[in-house]
Short mmCIF file of C-alpha atoms and ligand atoms in Angstrom, two decimals:
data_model
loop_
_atom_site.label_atom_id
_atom_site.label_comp_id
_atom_site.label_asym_id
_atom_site.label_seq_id
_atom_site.Cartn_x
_atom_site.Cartn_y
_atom_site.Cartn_z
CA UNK A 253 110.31 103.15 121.24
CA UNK A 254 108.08 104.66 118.15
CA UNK A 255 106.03 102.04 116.36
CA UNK A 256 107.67 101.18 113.21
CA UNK A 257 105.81 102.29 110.26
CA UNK A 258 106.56 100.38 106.98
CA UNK A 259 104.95 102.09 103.29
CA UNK A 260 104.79 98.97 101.36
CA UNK A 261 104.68 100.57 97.61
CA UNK A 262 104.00 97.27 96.08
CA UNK A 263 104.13 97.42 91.50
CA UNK A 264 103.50 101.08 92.50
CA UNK A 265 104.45 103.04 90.20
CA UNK A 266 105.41 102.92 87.08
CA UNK A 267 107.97 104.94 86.36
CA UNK A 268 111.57 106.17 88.21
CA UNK A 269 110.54 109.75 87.65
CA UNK A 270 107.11 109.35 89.55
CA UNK A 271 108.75 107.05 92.45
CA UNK A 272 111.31 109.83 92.71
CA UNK A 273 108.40 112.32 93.00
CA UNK A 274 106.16 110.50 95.53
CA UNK A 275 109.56 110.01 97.61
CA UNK A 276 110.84 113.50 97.40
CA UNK A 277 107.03 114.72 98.60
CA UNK A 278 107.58 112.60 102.04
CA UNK A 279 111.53 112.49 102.25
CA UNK A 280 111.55 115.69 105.13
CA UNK A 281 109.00 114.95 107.08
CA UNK A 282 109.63 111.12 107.76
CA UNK A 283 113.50 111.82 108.00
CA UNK A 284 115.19 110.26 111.58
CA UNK A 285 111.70 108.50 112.05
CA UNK A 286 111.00 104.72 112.18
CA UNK A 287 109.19 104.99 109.20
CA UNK A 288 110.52 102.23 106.35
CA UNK A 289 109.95 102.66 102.63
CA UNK A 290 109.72 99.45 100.78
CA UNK A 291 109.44 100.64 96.75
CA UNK A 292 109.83 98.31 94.12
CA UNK A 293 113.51 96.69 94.16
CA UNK A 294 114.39 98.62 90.51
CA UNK A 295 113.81 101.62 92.27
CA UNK A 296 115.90 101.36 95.35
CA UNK A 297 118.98 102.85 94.45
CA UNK A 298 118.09 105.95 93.03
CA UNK A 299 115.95 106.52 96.48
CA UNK A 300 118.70 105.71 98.80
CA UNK A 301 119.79 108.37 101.04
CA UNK A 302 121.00 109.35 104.52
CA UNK A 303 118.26 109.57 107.39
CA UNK A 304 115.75 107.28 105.89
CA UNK A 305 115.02 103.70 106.44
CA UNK A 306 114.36 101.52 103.27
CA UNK A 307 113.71 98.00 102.75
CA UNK A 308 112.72 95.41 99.77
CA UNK A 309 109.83 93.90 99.54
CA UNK A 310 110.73 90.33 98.86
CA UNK A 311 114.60 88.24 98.92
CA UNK A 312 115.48 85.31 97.39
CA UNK A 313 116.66 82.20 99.62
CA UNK A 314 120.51 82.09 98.29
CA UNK A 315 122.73 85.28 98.34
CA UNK A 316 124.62 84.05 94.88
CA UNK A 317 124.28 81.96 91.98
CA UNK A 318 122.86 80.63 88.77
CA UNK A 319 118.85 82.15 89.98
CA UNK A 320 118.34 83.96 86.97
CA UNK A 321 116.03 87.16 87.59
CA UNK A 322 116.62 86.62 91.58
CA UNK A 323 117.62 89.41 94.28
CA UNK A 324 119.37 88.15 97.23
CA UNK A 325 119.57 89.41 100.63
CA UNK A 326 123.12 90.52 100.64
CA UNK A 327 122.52 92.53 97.17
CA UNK A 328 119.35 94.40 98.81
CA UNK A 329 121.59 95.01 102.57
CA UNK A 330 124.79 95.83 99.81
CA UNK A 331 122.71 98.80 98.36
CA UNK A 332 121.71 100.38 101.89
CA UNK A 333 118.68 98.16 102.80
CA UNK A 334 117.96 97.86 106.50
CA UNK A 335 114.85 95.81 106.41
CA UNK A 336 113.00 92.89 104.00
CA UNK A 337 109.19 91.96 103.96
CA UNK A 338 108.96 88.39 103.15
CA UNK A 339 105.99 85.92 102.42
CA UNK A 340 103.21 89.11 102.22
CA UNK A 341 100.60 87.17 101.01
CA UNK A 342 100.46 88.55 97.68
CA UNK A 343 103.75 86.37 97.22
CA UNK A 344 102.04 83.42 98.91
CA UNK A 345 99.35 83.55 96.45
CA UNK A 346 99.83 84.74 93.56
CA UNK A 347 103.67 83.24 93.11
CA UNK A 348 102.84 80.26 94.80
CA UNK A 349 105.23 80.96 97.74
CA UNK A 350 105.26 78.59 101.31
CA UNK A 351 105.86 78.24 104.17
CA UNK A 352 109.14 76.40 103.72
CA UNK A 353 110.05 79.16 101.17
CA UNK A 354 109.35 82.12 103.68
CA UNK A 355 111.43 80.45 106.53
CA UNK A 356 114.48 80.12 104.40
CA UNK A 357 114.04 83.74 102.93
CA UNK A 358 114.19 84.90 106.08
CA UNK A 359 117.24 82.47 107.67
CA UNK A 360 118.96 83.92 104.72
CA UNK A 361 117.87 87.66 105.26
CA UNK A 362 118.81 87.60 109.39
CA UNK A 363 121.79 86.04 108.11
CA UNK A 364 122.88 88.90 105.47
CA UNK A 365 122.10 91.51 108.55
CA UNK A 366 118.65 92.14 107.09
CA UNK A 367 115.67 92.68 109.06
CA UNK A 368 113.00 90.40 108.06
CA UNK A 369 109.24 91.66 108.32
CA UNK A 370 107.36 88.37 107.36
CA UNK A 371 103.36 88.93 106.98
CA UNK A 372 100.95 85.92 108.07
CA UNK A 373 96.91 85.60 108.25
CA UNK A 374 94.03 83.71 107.21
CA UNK A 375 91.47 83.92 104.48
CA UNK A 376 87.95 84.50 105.42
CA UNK A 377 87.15 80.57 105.46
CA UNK A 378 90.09 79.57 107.43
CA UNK A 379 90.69 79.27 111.25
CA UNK A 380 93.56 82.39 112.46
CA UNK A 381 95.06 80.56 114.54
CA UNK A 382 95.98 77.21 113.14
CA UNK A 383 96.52 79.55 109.77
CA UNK A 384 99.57 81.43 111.71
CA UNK A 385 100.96 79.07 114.26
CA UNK A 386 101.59 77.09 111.05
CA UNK A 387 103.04 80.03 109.21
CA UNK A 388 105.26 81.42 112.07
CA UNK A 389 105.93 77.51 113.13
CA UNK A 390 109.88 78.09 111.98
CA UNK A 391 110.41 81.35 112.29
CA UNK A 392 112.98 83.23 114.67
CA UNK A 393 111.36 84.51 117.64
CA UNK A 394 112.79 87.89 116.89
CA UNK A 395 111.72 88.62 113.60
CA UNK A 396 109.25 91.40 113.31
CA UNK A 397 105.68 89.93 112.55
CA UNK A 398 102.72 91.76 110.42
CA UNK A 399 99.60 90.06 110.70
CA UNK A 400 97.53 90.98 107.74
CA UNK A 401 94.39 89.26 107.12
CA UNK A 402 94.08 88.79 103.61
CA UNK A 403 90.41 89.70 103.55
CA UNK A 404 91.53 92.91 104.79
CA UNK A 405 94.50 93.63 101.99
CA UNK A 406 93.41 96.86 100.07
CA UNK A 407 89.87 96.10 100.61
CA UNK A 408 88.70 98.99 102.82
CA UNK A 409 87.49 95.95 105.25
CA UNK A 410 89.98 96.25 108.44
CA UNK A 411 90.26 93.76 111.14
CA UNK A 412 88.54 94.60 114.37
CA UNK A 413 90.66 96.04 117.40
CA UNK A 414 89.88 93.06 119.51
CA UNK A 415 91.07 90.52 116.44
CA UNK A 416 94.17 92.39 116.18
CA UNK A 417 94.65 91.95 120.27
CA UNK A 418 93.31 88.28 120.10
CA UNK A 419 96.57 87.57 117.13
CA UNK A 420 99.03 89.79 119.00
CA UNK A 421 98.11 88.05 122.41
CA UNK A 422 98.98 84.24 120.87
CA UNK A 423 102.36 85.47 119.27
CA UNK A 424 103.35 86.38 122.75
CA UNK A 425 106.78 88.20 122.75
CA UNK A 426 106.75 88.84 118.97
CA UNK A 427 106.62 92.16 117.65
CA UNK A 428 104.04 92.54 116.07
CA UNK A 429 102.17 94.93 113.13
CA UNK A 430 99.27 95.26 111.73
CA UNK A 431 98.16 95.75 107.88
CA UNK A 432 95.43 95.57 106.52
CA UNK A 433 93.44 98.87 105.29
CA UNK A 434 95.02 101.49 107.49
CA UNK A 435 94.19 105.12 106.57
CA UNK A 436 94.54 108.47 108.74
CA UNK A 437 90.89 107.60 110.49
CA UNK A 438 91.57 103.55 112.13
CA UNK A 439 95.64 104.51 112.20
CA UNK A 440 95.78 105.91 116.09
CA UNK A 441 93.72 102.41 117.58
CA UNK A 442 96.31 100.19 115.72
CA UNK A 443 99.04 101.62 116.95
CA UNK A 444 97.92 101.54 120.42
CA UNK A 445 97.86 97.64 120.65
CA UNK A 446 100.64 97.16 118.65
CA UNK A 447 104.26 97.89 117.13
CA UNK A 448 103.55 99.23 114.77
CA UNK A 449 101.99 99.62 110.89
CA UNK A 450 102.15 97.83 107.24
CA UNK A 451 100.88 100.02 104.99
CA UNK A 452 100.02 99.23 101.47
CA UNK A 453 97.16 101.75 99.31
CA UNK A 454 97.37 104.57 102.06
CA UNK A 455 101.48 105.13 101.52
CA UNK A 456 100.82 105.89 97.65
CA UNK A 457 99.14 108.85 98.67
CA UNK A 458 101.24 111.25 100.49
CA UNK A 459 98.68 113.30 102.27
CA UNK A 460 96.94 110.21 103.52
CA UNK A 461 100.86 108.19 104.67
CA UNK A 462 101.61 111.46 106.26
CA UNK A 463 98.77 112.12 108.31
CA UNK A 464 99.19 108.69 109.72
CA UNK A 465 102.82 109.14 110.48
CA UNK A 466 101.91 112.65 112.63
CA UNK A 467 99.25 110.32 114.51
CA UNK A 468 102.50 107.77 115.00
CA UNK A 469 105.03 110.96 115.75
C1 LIG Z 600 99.83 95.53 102.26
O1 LIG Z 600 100.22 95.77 101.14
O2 LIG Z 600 100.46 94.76 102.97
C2 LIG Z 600 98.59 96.16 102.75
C3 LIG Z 600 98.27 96.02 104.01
O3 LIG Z 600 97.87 96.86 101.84
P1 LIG Z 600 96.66 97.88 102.17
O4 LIG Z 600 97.18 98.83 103.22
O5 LIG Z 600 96.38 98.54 100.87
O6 LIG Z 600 95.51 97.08 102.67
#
C-alpha cells in the first residue's frame, strides 16, 4: 500500500480563483494516487472531481440541525468527501476544542462513511505519552492517526526520526502519520517509519508538495 499523503491547505487562500489555480497546477500529477487534498470547506465543491481524493478539514458532531454556521459529516461525504481531519491542534487551541469534542466528531464522521484523520501531540512542556494516550483514549482503533507535535506545526523544527518511531511504536496497530514541518529534504525518512504524511506549509507550494509526492510515488 502507498503511504497516504494528506495537503492540509488550512485558511489558505484567499480566494476561489487562486484555490482553483494551486489545484489545477497539481490535479495531473497526483491523479489515482493516495494523495488527499483538504482545502478550506467553501472551496470544496468547485475542486471536486473524478480521480482525486479530497477531504475537510474539520466536522461538526451532529449531521442536522439548529448549529448555525456548522458543517456536518454527511454534508462534507454528500459533496464527494472521502476523508475528515479532526481535532488538528489548531482546533484544539485556538477554538477551544477537546477531547470529548474530537471523539464525537469522529463517531459521527465513521458513522456518515467518512474517514476520520484525527491529529494528537504534546507541547514542548508536556509528557508525549500521557498527552496522546489521553487524546486517542476513545478513539476507534481504526481511525487513521497523525501525530503532530505542536512545537513542530509550521515551525521549520521537525520531530526526530526516533520520536516519530518511539509515538508510532505505543499506538501499536494504528496507522499512523506524521506532520509536522515536512518539506522535499526530511519527506523520504518519514515515510519510511510510517503511513504516511500531514502536510500543512509545504502543500501551498506546488513545487515543494510535488517533489514530496515523487519521493512517496
Ligand atoms: C499541519 O497543518 O498539520 C502541519 C503539519 O503544518 P506544517 O506542515 O506547516 O508544519
Amino acid at each position: 500500500m502507498k503511504p497516504l499523503i494528506i495537503a492540509n491547505w488550512k485558511c489558505n487562500p484567499e480566494t476561489l480563483k487562486e484555490a482553483q489555480e494551486l489545484f489545477n497546477g497539481i490535479k495531473k500529477d497526483i491523479e489515482n494516487k493516495n494523495v488527499v487534498i483538504c482545502p478550506p470547506t467553501i472551496f470544496l465543491s468547485s475542486l471536486i472531481c473524478e480521480g482525486i481524493k479530497f477531504g475537510a478539514q474539520n466536522c461538526f458532531s451532529e449531521n442536522k440541525g439548529a448549529y448555525t454556521g456548522e458543517i456536518s459529516p454527511q454534508m462534507i461525504k454528500s459533496i464527494g468527501c472521502e476523508y475528515v481531519i479532526i481535532g488538528h491542534s489548531e482546533r484544539r487551541i485556538i477554538f477551544n476544542e477537546s477531547n470529548v469534542d474530537v471523539s464525537n466528531k469522529v463517531i459521527k464522521a465513521q458513522q456518515s462513511g467518512l474517514i476520520p484523520i484525527v491529529c494528537i501531540g504534546e507541547s514542548k512542556d508536556q509528557n508525549t505519552f500521557e498527552i496522546i494516550e489521553e487524546q486517542i483514549k476513545d478513539i476507534d482503533k481504526d481511525v487513521l492517526i497523525a501525530y503532530e507535535p505542536l512545537w513542530a506545526i509550521g515551525t521549520g523544527e521537525n520531530a526526530s526520526i526516533e520520536k516519530v518511531k518511539e509515538v508510532r511504536d505505543f499506538l501499536k496497530e494504528r496507522k499512523v502519520l506524521y506532520g509536522g514541518s515536512v518539506n522535499s529534504q526530511n519527506a523520504k525518512d518519514y515515510l519510511e517509519i510510517t503511513d504516511g504524511l500531514l502536510i500543512g506549509g509545504a502543500s501551498l507550494n506546488n513545487e515543494e508538495f510535488l517533489k514530496i509526492i515523487k519521493t512517496a510515488y
